[in-house]
Short mmCIF file of C-alpha atoms in Angstrom, two decimals:
data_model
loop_
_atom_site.label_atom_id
_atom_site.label_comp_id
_atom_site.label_asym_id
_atom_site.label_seq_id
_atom_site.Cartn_x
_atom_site.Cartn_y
_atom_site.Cartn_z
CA UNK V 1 18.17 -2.28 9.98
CA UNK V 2 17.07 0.69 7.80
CA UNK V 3 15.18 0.95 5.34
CA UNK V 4 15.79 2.05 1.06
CA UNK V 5 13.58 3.15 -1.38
CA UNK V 6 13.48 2.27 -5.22
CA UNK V 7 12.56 5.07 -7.79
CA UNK V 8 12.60 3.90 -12.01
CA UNK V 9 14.62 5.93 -13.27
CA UNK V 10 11.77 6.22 -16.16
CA UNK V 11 8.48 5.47 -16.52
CA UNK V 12 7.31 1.66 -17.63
CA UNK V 13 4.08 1.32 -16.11
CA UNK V 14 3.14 0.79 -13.12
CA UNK V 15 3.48 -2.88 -13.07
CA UNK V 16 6.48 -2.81 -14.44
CA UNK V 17 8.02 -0.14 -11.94
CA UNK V 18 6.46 -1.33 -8.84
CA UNK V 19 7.89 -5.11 -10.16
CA UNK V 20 11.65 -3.43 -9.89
CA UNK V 21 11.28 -2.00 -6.47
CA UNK V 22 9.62 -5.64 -5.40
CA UNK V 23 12.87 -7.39 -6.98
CA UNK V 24 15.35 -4.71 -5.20
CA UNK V 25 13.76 -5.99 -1.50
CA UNK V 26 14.02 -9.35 -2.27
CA UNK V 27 17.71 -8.77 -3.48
CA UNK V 28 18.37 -6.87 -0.27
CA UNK V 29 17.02 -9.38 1.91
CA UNK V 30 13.93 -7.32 3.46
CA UNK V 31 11.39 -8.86 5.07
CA UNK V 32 8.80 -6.30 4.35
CA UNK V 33 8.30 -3.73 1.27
CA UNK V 34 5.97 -0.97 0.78
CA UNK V 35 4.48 -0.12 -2.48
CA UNK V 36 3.73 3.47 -2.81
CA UNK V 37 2.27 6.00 -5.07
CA UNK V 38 4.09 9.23 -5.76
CA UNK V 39 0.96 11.14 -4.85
CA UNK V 40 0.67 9.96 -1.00
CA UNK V 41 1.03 11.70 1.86
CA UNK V 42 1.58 9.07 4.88
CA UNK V 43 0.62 10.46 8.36
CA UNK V 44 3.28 10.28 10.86
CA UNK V 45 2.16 6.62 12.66
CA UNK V 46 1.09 4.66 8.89
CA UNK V 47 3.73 2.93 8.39
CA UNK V 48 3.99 1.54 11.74
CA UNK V 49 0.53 0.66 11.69
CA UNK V 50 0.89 -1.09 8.94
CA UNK V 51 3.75 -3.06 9.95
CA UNK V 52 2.13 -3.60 13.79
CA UNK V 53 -0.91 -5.05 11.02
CA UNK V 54 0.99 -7.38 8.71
CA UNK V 55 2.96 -8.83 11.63
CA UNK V 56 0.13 -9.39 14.03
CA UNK V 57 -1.52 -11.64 11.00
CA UNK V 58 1.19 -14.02 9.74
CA UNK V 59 -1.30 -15.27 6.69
CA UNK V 60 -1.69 -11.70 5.06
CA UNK V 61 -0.06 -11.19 1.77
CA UNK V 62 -0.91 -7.37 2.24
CA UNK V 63 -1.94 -4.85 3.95
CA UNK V 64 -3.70 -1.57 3.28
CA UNK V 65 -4.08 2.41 4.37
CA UNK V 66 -7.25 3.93 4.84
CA UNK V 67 -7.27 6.94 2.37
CA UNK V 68 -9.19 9.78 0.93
CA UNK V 69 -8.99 8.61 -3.35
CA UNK V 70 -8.75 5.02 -3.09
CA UNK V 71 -12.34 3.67 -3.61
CA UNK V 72 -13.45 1.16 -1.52
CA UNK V 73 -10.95 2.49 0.88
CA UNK V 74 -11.82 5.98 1.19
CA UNK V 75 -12.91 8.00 4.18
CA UNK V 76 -15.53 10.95 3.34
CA UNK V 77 -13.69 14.28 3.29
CA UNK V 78 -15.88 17.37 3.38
CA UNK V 79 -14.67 20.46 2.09
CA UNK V 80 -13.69 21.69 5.46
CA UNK V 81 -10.91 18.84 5.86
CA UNK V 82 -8.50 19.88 3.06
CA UNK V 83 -6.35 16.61 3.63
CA UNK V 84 -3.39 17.87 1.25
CA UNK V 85 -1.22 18.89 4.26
CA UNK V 86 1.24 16.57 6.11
CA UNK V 87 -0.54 18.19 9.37
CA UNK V 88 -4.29 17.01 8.63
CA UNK V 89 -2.98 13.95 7.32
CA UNK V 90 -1.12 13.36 10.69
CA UNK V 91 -4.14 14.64 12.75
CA UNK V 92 -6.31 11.89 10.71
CA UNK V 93 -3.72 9.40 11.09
CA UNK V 94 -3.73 10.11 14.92
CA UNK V 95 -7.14 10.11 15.33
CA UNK V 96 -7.96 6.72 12.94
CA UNK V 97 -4.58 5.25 15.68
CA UNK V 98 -6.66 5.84 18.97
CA UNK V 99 -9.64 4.83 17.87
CA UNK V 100 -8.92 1.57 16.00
CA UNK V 101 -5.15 0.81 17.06
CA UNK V 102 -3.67 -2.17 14.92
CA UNK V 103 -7.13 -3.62 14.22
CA UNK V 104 -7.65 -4.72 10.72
CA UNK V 105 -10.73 -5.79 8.23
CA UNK V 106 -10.17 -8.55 5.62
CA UNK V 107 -10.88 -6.97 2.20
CA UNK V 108 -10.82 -8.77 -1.26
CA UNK V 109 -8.19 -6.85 -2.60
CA UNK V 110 -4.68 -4.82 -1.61
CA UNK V 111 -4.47 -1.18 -3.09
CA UNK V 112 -0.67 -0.65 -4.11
CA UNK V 113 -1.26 3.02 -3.77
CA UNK V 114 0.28 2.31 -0.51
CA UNK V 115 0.33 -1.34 0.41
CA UNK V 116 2.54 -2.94 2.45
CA UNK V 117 3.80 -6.52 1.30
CA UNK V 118 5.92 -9.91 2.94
CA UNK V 119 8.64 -10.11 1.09
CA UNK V 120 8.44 -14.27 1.71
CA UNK V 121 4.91 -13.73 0.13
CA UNK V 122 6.44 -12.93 -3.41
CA UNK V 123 7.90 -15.79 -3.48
CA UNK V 124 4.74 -17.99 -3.58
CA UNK V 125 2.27 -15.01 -5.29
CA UNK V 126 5.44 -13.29 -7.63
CA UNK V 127 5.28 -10.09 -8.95
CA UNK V 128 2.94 -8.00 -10.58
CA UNK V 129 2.14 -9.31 -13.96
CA UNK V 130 3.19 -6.32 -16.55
CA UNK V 131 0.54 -7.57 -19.11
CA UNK V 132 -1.31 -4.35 -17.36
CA UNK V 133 0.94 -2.40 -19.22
CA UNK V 134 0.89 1.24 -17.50
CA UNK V 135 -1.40 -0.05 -14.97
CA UNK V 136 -4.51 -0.52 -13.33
CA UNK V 137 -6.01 -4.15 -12.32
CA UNK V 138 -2.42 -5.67 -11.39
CA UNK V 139 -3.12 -5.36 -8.03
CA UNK V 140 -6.20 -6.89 -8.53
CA UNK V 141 -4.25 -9.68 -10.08
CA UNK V 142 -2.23 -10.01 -7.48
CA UNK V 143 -4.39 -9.78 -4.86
CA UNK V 144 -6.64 -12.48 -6.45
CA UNK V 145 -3.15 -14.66 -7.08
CA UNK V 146 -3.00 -14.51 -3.06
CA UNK V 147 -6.26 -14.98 -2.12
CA UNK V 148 -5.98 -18.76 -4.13
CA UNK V 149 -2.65 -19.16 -2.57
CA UNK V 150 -4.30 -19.39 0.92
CA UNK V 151 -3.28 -15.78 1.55
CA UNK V 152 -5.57 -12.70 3.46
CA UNK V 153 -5.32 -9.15 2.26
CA UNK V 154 -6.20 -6.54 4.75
CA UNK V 155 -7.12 -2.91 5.31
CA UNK V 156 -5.01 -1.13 8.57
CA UNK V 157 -8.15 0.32 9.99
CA UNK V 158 -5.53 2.54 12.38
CA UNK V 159 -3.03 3.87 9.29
CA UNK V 160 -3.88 6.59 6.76
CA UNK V 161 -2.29 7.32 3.81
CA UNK V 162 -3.49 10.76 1.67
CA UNK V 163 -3.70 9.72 -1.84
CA UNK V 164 -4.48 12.59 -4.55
CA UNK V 165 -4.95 10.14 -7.56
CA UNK V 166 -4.14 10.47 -10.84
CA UNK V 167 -0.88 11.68 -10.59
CA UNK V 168 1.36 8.62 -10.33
CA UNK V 169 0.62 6.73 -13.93
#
């Protein structure tokens, strides 16, 4: 029924911020939460994707965008595909949709850049562990934590999220 979004008020690291916006879905009672980057651009059909995705495979702890700055996860974009406008990113969003639908890859590792999570999952994995301090590797953490609790984490081979990088830390 809706959805809300969760924005620090300041910045505490990554961890640390995406940790409060985990803790305000489980307050609310979703069953689903996205973590997202300030730097993203989501094509029109991601998020959908990603939900059809996380739904379809009832053992995933995650589930993540293709994108254009998130190595392993990155599509090659030539200079003549400047991906920076909501339009391309909806055209490659469209395009990655009708060729791959809600088909997905297991990969070793979620990217929180814009990674959709269970909220049940938390419960059993937790949140990210702030030791990171203003980020990098918690995901990797995480992901790791839900790989050994039995959990899959997968990449939305249909859903594309722009990412710029370097502009959320």
């Amino acid at each position: 029924s809706g959805a809300v979004y969760y924005r620090s008020p300041r910045n505490v690291g990554i961890p640390r911020n995406v940790n409060l916006g985990l803790a305000t879905a489980q307050r609310l009672g979703y069953e689903y939460v996205v973590i997202s980057n300030s730097d993203v651009i989501y094509a029109q059909n991601s998020v959908e994707v990603l939900l059809n995705v996380i739904t379809a495979n009832p053992r995933a702890a995650s589930v993540t965008a293709w994108s254009t700055n998130v190595a392993p996860y990155s599509l090659p974009n030539g200079a003549e595909l400047y991906v920076e406008t909501q339009e391309v990113a909806d055209l490659v969003g469209a395009t990655l949709s009708a060729e791959f639908g809600n088909t997905a890859l297991e990969i070793p590792a979620g990217i929180s850049f814009a990674m959709m999570v269970p909220v049940e999952v938390l419960g059993v994995v937790g949140l990210m562990d702030p030791v990171f301090g203003r980020g990098y590797g918690e995901e990797s953490d995480w992901s790791a934590r839900g790989t050994n609790a039995g959990y899959d984490h997968l990449l939305a081979q249909g859903a594309f999220v722009h990412h710029a990088g370097r502009g959320s830390t």
